[in-house]
Amino acid sequence: MGKTTKKAVSICITSAKGGVGKTTLILNLAGIYEVLEKKVLLIDLDVTNGGLALSLNKPYKKNIYSLFEDISLNIHNNFSEYVTKYDNYIDVLPCFTDPRSAGKISNSLIEEIIDRASFLYDVILIDTTHLLNELNLYTLDAVDKILYIIGNDAVNLKNMKSIIKIFNDLKIDKYKILLNNSYNPYKDYFSLYDIKNIIKTNIDYSLSSQFFIPNIDSYVMNGKIITLDKKVPKVYGKDYESLLNIATDLLVRGDDTNE
Ligand SMILES: Nc1ncnc2c1ncn2[C@@H]1O[C@H](COP(=O)(O)OP(=O)(O)OP(=O)(O)O)[C@@H](O)[C@H]1O
Ligand SMILES: [Mg+2]
């Protein structure tokens, strides 16, 4: 039985530059939501590598493009037919693998996916590339919240500064910024003070360099989620706690205050 009333919170995880740990963070947040007994849909919009289903080691038959084709043909199957189940809490909607499909996916499809999924899940996490292309702009527009990941890196910070300026001009304020020091612990040239000065806004969350996981590839090869590993809360206590805070904070909707 699906949910019938409360809508999921939809969150797009993106960045101003590639390779800053978006896909890893999505999987880690999904693990945390599972611990919190929330139902999660992961939507993969990274056409370039289809990383989510790969990282979870799940073979799949249907993807976003199957849904698009069926809707175009007026075939209305249950949403659950298009997703791949990871476990009892986490489902994945894999990305199409042919980049030419991106041009056919419309704003309304992204909205329809989020809308249909929002009755079945507590949280929808969307993985993207860092590119400001049409698909990503549609998605940023359609979601409830945007989580920008930045790294301690000059190009990254300069790009982020430009994006924040655009968001301010467009009066978009549904974004939060996470400083990720975990994927490359040797990059620590700028202090937090410098970073805030460069991007001209606050950092909402951060992950420390202590959360660098040396054997991360073994998790990927085995389709395991780091935050679901029983050792992780003990070994990486501080950053695990940060992830819990990020996950719960992102679930709070602006319109929940009167509930
Ligand atoms: N906490 C971590 N510890 C160790 N390695 C990490 C950590 N987080 C990410 N990485 C590694 O850093 C690299 C980039 O991470 P990831 O693929 O999650 O970034 P991304 O922003 O999704 O990249 P892309 O822009 O290419 O989609 C990967 O090789 C990943 O395994
Ligand atoms: Mg990625």
Short mmCIF file of C-alpha atoms and ligand atoms in Angstrom, two decimals:
data_model
loop_
_atom_site.label_atom_id
_atom_site.label_comp_id
_atom_site.label_asym_id
_atom_site.label_seq_id
_atom_site.Cartn_x
_atom_site.Cartn_y
_atom_site.Cartn_z
CA MET A 1 0.00 0.00 0.00
CA GLY A 2 1.34 3.42 -0.85
CA LYS A 3 1.04 6.57 1.13
CA THR A 4 -1.98 8.65 0.29
CA THR A 5 -1.55 11.96 2.03
CA LYS A 6 1.71 13.50 3.06
CA LYS A 7 4.05 14.30 0.23
CA ALA A 8 7.74 13.39 0.22
CA VAL A 9 10.41 16.05 0.41
CA SER A 10 12.30 16.14 -2.89
CA ILE A 11 15.95 17.09 -2.74
CA CYS A 12 18.35 17.57 -5.63
CA ILE A 13 22.02 17.09 -4.76
CA THR A 14 24.25 19.04 -7.10
CA SER A 15 27.54 20.93 -7.27
CA ALA A 16 29.33 23.68 -9.11
CA LYS A 17 32.09 21.28 -10.21
CA GLY A 18 32.26 17.51 -10.82
CA GLY A 19 33.76 14.88 -8.57
CA VAL A 20 33.03 16.47 -5.20
CA GLY A 21 31.22 13.49 -3.68
CA LYS A 22 27.57 13.97 -4.76
CA THR A 23 26.82 10.34 -5.58
CA THR A 24 28.62 9.12 -2.47
CA LEU A 25 26.67 11.57 -0.32
CA ILE A 26 23.32 10.55 -1.85
CA LEU A 27 24.02 6.93 -0.98
CA ASN A 28 25.14 7.86 2.52
CA LEU A 29 22.03 9.95 3.09
CA ALA A 30 19.86 7.10 1.79
CA GLY A 31 21.50 4.81 4.38
CA ILE A 32 20.80 7.34 7.14
CA TYR A 33 17.15 7.65 6.07
CA GLU A 34 16.88 3.88 6.18
CA VAL A 35 18.20 3.93 9.76
CA LEU A 36 15.51 6.55 10.48
CA GLU A 37 12.96 4.16 8.90
CA LYS A 38 12.09 6.52 6.05
CA LYS A 39 11.26 5.27 2.59
CA VAL A 40 13.66 6.67 0.01
CA LEU A 41 13.56 6.98 -3.75
CA LEU A 42 16.89 7.67 -5.45
CA ILE A 43 16.54 9.20 -8.89
CA ASP A 44 19.62 9.10 -11.08
CA LEU A 45 19.81 12.03 -13.49
CA ASP A 46 23.52 11.67 -14.18
CA VAL A 47 23.39 10.60 -17.81
CA THR A 48 27.15 10.38 -18.07
CA ASN A 49 27.70 7.35 -15.85
CA GLY A 50 24.48 5.97 -14.36
CA GLY A 51 26.42 5.76 -11.13
CA LEU A 52 23.67 5.12 -8.60
CA ALA A 53 22.41 1.75 -9.81
CA LEU A 54 26.01 0.77 -10.56
CA SER A 55 27.19 1.74 -7.08
CA LEU A 56 24.37 -0.31 -5.57
CA ASN A 57 25.28 -3.23 -7.80
CA LYS A 58 21.71 -3.65 -8.96
CA PRO A 59 20.93 -4.85 -12.45
CA TYR A 60 17.79 -3.16 -13.78
CA LYS A 61 15.46 -3.45 -16.73
CA LYS A 62 13.54 -0.19 -16.62
CA ASN A 63 14.75 3.35 -16.27
CA ILE A 64 13.48 6.93 -16.55
CA TYR A 65 13.29 6.59 -20.30
CA SER A 66 10.97 3.56 -20.04
CA LEU A 67 8.63 5.71 -17.95
CA PHE A 68 8.85 8.54 -20.48
CA GLU A 69 8.06 6.20 -23.40
CA ASP A 70 5.10 4.63 -21.61
CA ILE A 71 3.63 8.00 -20.68
CA SER A 72 4.04 9.15 -24.32
CA LEU A 73 2.14 6.02 -25.42
CA ASN A 74 -0.52 6.64 -22.80
CA ILE A 75 0.46 3.50 -20.89
CA HIS A 76 -0.02 4.12 -17.20
CA ASN A 77 1.61 1.38 -15.14
CA ASN A 78 2.21 1.58 -11.42
CA PHE A 79 5.21 3.73 -10.57
CA SER A 80 6.71 0.79 -8.69
CA GLU A 81 7.17 -1.06 -12.00
CA TYR A 82 9.89 1.36 -13.05
CA VAL A 83 11.99 1.35 -9.91
CA THR A 84 14.62 -1.14 -8.82
CA LYS A 85 14.44 -2.23 -5.20
CA TYR A 86 17.68 -2.07 -3.20
CA ASP A 87 16.16 -3.14 0.12
CA ASN A 88 12.97 -2.56 2.12
CA TYR A 89 13.58 1.17 2.41
CA ILE A 90 15.50 2.20 -0.69
CA ASP A 91 14.38 2.13 -4.34
CA VAL A 92 16.27 3.48 -7.35
CA LEU A 93 14.94 4.96 -10.57
CA PRO A 94 17.93 4.51 -12.89
CA CYS A 95 18.96 7.03 -15.50
CA PHE A 96 18.72 6.46 -19.25
CA THR A 97 22.10 5.57 -20.67
CA ASP A 98 21.90 7.29 -24.07
CA PRO A 99 22.66 11.02 -23.64
CA ARG A 100 20.46 11.75 -26.69
CA SER A 101 17.47 10.81 -24.54
CA ALA A 102 18.06 13.85 -22.34
CA GLY A 103 16.70 16.22 -24.98
CA LYS A 104 13.43 14.30 -25.06
CA ILE A 105 12.85 14.41 -21.34
CA SER A 106 10.71 17.40 -20.51
CA ASN A 107 10.08 19.57 -17.53
CA SER A 108 6.66 17.99 -17.15
CA LEU A 109 8.14 14.47 -16.94
CA ILE A 110 10.44 15.48 -14.08
CA GLU A 111 7.48 17.07 -12.33
CA GLU A 112 5.31 14.02 -12.94
CA ILE A 113 7.96 11.65 -11.56
CA ILE A 114 8.39 13.75 -8.41
CA ASP A 115 4.65 14.10 -8.03
CA ARG A 116 3.89 10.38 -8.37
CA ALA A 117 6.80 9.36 -6.17
CA SER A 118 5.91 11.83 -3.48
CA PHE A 119 2.88 9.77 -2.46
CA LEU A 120 4.97 6.61 -2.10
CA TYR A 121 8.12 7.80 -0.33
CA ASP A 122 9.21 10.02 2.55
CA VAL A 123 12.17 11.45 0.71
CA ILE A 124 13.25 11.68 -2.92
CA LEU A 125 16.98 12.22 -3.53
CA ILE A 126 18.03 13.22 -7.03
CA ASP A 127 21.60 12.80 -8.26
CA THR A 128 22.72 15.08 -11.10
CA THR A 129 25.82 16.27 -12.85
CA HIS A 130 27.27 19.67 -12.07
CA LEU A 131 26.29 21.04 -15.50
CA LEU A 132 23.72 23.80 -15.71
CA ASN A 133 21.98 22.17 -18.69
CA GLU A 134 18.27 22.22 -19.40
CA LEU A 135 17.53 18.93 -17.62
CA ASN A 136 19.30 20.03 -14.47
CA LEU A 137 17.67 23.47 -14.54
CA TYR A 138 14.23 21.83 -14.83
CA THR A 139 15.09 19.63 -11.91
CA LEU A 140 16.41 22.43 -9.72
CA ASP A 141 13.15 24.22 -10.38
CA ALA A 142 10.94 21.22 -9.64
CA VAL A 143 12.39 20.07 -6.30
CA ASP A 144 11.59 21.29 -2.79
CA LYS A 145 15.23 21.69 -1.82
CA ILE A 146 18.67 21.90 -3.40
CA LEU A 147 21.81 20.68 -1.65
CA TYR A 148 24.98 22.13 -3.16
CA ILE A 149 28.19 20.27 -2.42
CA ILE A 150 31.39 22.26 -2.51
CA GLY A 151 34.96 21.15 -2.07
CA ASN A 152 37.95 23.06 -0.74
CA ASP A 153 39.12 24.03 -4.20
CA ALA A 154 39.61 27.44 -5.85
CA VAL A 155 37.77 26.68 -9.12
CA ASN A 156 34.92 25.05 -7.26
CA LEU A 157 34.53 28.03 -4.93
CA LYS A 158 34.67 30.57 -7.76
CA ASN A 159 31.96 28.66 -9.66
CA MET A 160 29.86 28.44 -6.52
CA LYS A 161 30.14 32.18 -6.03
CA SER A 162 28.67 32.78 -9.52
CA ILE A 163 25.84 30.33 -8.90
CA ILE A 164 24.92 31.96 -5.61
CA LYS A 165 24.82 35.31 -7.34
CA ILE A 166 22.44 33.90 -9.98
CA PHE A 167 20.25 32.31 -7.28
CA ASN A 168 20.11 35.59 -5.40
CA ASP A 169 19.16 37.46 -8.59
CA LEU A 170 16.44 34.88 -9.29
CA LYS A 171 15.34 34.98 -5.63
CA ILE A 172 15.89 31.23 -5.26
CA ASP A 173 16.52 30.53 -1.60
CA LYS A 174 15.67 26.83 -1.27
CA TYR A 175 19.32 25.76 -1.30
CA LYS A 176 21.72 24.63 1.42
CA ILE A 177 25.49 24.36 1.07
CA LEU A 178 27.59 21.45 2.28
CA LEU A 179 31.37 21.75 2.44
CA ASN A 180 32.75 18.29 1.73
CA ASN A 181 36.28 17.83 3.04
CA SER A 182 35.97 14.05 3.03
CA TYR A 183 36.67 13.08 -0.58
CA ASN A 184 40.10 14.68 -0.72
CA PRO A 185 41.57 15.22 2.75
CA TYR A 186 44.75 16.82 1.33
CA LYS A 187 42.89 19.77 -0.10
CA ASP A 188 42.65 22.18 2.80
CA TYR A 189 44.18 25.38 1.47
CA PHE A 190 41.24 27.65 2.33
CA SER A 191 39.95 28.12 5.88
CA LEU A 192 36.21 28.14 6.55
CA TYR A 193 36.51 31.91 6.96
CA ASP A 194 38.15 32.23 3.50
CA ILE A 195 35.51 30.01 1.93
CA LYS A 196 32.61 32.02 3.32
CA ASN A 197 34.35 35.18 2.09
CA ILE A 198 34.83 33.79 -1.40
CA ILE A 199 31.32 32.45 -1.92
CA LYS A 200 29.72 35.32 0.03
CA THR A 201 27.28 33.16 1.92
CA ASN A 202 27.12 30.77 4.84
CA ILE A 203 28.05 27.11 4.86
CA ASP A 204 25.12 25.12 6.26
CA TYR A 205 26.79 21.74 6.78
CA SER A 206 30.17 20.12 6.50
CA LEU A 207 31.83 16.72 6.41
CA SER A 208 35.37 16.55 7.76
CA SER A 209 38.52 15.11 6.23
CA GLN A 210 38.28 12.37 8.89
CA PHE A 211 35.40 10.93 6.89
CA PHE A 212 37.79 9.97 4.08
CA ILE A 213 37.08 6.25 3.59
CA PRO A 214 40.27 4.59 2.28
CA ASN A 215 38.47 1.41 1.15
CA ILE A 216 35.49 3.19 -0.41
CA ASP A 217 35.81 1.16 -3.61
CA SER A 218 35.14 -2.08 -1.76
CA TYR A 219 31.73 -0.69 -0.76
CA VAL A 220 31.01 0.21 -4.39
CA MET A 221 32.21 -3.15 -5.71
CA ASN A 222 29.98 -4.95 -3.22
CA GLY A 223 26.99 -2.64 -3.66
CA LYS A 224 27.11 -1.67 0.01
CA ILE A 225 26.10 1.65 1.53
CA ILE A 226 28.75 3.07 3.88
CA THR A 227 26.29 4.43 6.47
CA LEU A 228 24.59 1.03 6.72
CA ASP A 229 27.86 -0.57 7.80
CA LYS A 230 27.51 -1.19 11.57
CA LYS A 231 31.15 -0.11 12.18
CA VAL A 232 30.70 3.33 10.66
CA PRO A 233 28.82 5.15 13.48
CA LYS A 234 31.57 4.01 15.88
CA VAL A 235 34.59 4.69 13.68
CA TYR A 236 33.34 7.94 12.12
CA GLY A 237 31.16 9.16 15.00
CA LYS A 238 31.39 12.91 14.39
CA ASP A 239 30.68 12.78 10.66
CA TYR A 240 27.98 10.14 11.12
CA GLU A 241 26.33 12.55 13.55
CA SER A 242 26.66 15.35 10.94
CA LEU A 243 24.99 13.14 8.34
CA LEU A 244 22.14 12.44 10.77
CA ASN A 245 21.72 16.17 11.32
CA ILE A 246 21.78 16.91 7.60
CA ALA A 247 19.24 14.17 6.88
CA THR A 248 16.79 15.30 9.56
CA ASP A 249 17.21 18.98 8.75
CA LEU A 250 16.49 18.39 5.05
CA LEU A 251 13.26 16.60 5.94
CA VAL A 252 11.82 19.70 7.57
CA ARG A 253 9.63 21.44 5.06
CA GLY A 254 9.09 25.17 5.16
CA ASP A 255 5.33 24.52 5.37
CA ASP A 256 5.59 21.97 8.21
CA THR A 257 5.68 24.54 10.95
CA ASN A 258 1.95 24.40 11.62
CA GLU A 259 1.74 20.61 11.81
N1 LIG B 1 34.25 10.10 1.95
C1 LIG B 1 35.00 9.65 0.93
N2 LIG B 1 36.12 8.93 1.17
C2 LIG B 1 36.89 8.48 0.16
N3 LIG B 1 36.62 8.68 -1.14
C3 LIG B 1 35.50 9.38 -1.44
C4 LIG B 1 34.62 9.90 -0.43
N4 LIG B 1 33.59 10.55 -1.04
C5 LIG B 1 33.81 10.42 -2.36
N5 LIG B 1 34.95 9.72 -2.61
C6 LIG B 1 35.51 9.38 -3.93
O1 LIG B 1 35.66 10.58 -4.67
C7 LIG B 1 35.33 10.37 -6.03
C8 LIG B 1 34.20 11.32 -6.43
O2 LIG B 1 33.04 10.98 -5.66
P1 LIG B 1 31.59 10.93 -6.31
O3 LIG B 1 31.57 10.06 -7.51
O4 LIG B 1 30.65 10.64 -5.21
O5 LIG B 1 31.48 12.47 -6.74
P2 LIG B 1 30.41 13.13 -7.75
O6 LIG B 1 30.32 14.56 -7.32
O7 LIG B 1 29.17 12.32 -7.76
O8 LIG B 1 31.17 13.01 -9.14
P3 LIG B 1 30.54 13.32 -10.59
O9 LIG B 1 30.48 14.82 -10.70
O10 LIG B 1 31.53 12.69 -11.52
O11 LIG B 1 29.18 12.67 -10.62
C9 LIG B 1 34.92 8.91 -6.15
O12 LIG B 1 36.04 8.16 -6.59
C10 LIG B 1 34.55 8.52 -4.73
O13 LIG B 1 34.74 7.15 -4.49
MG MG B 2 28.10 11.47 -9.36
#
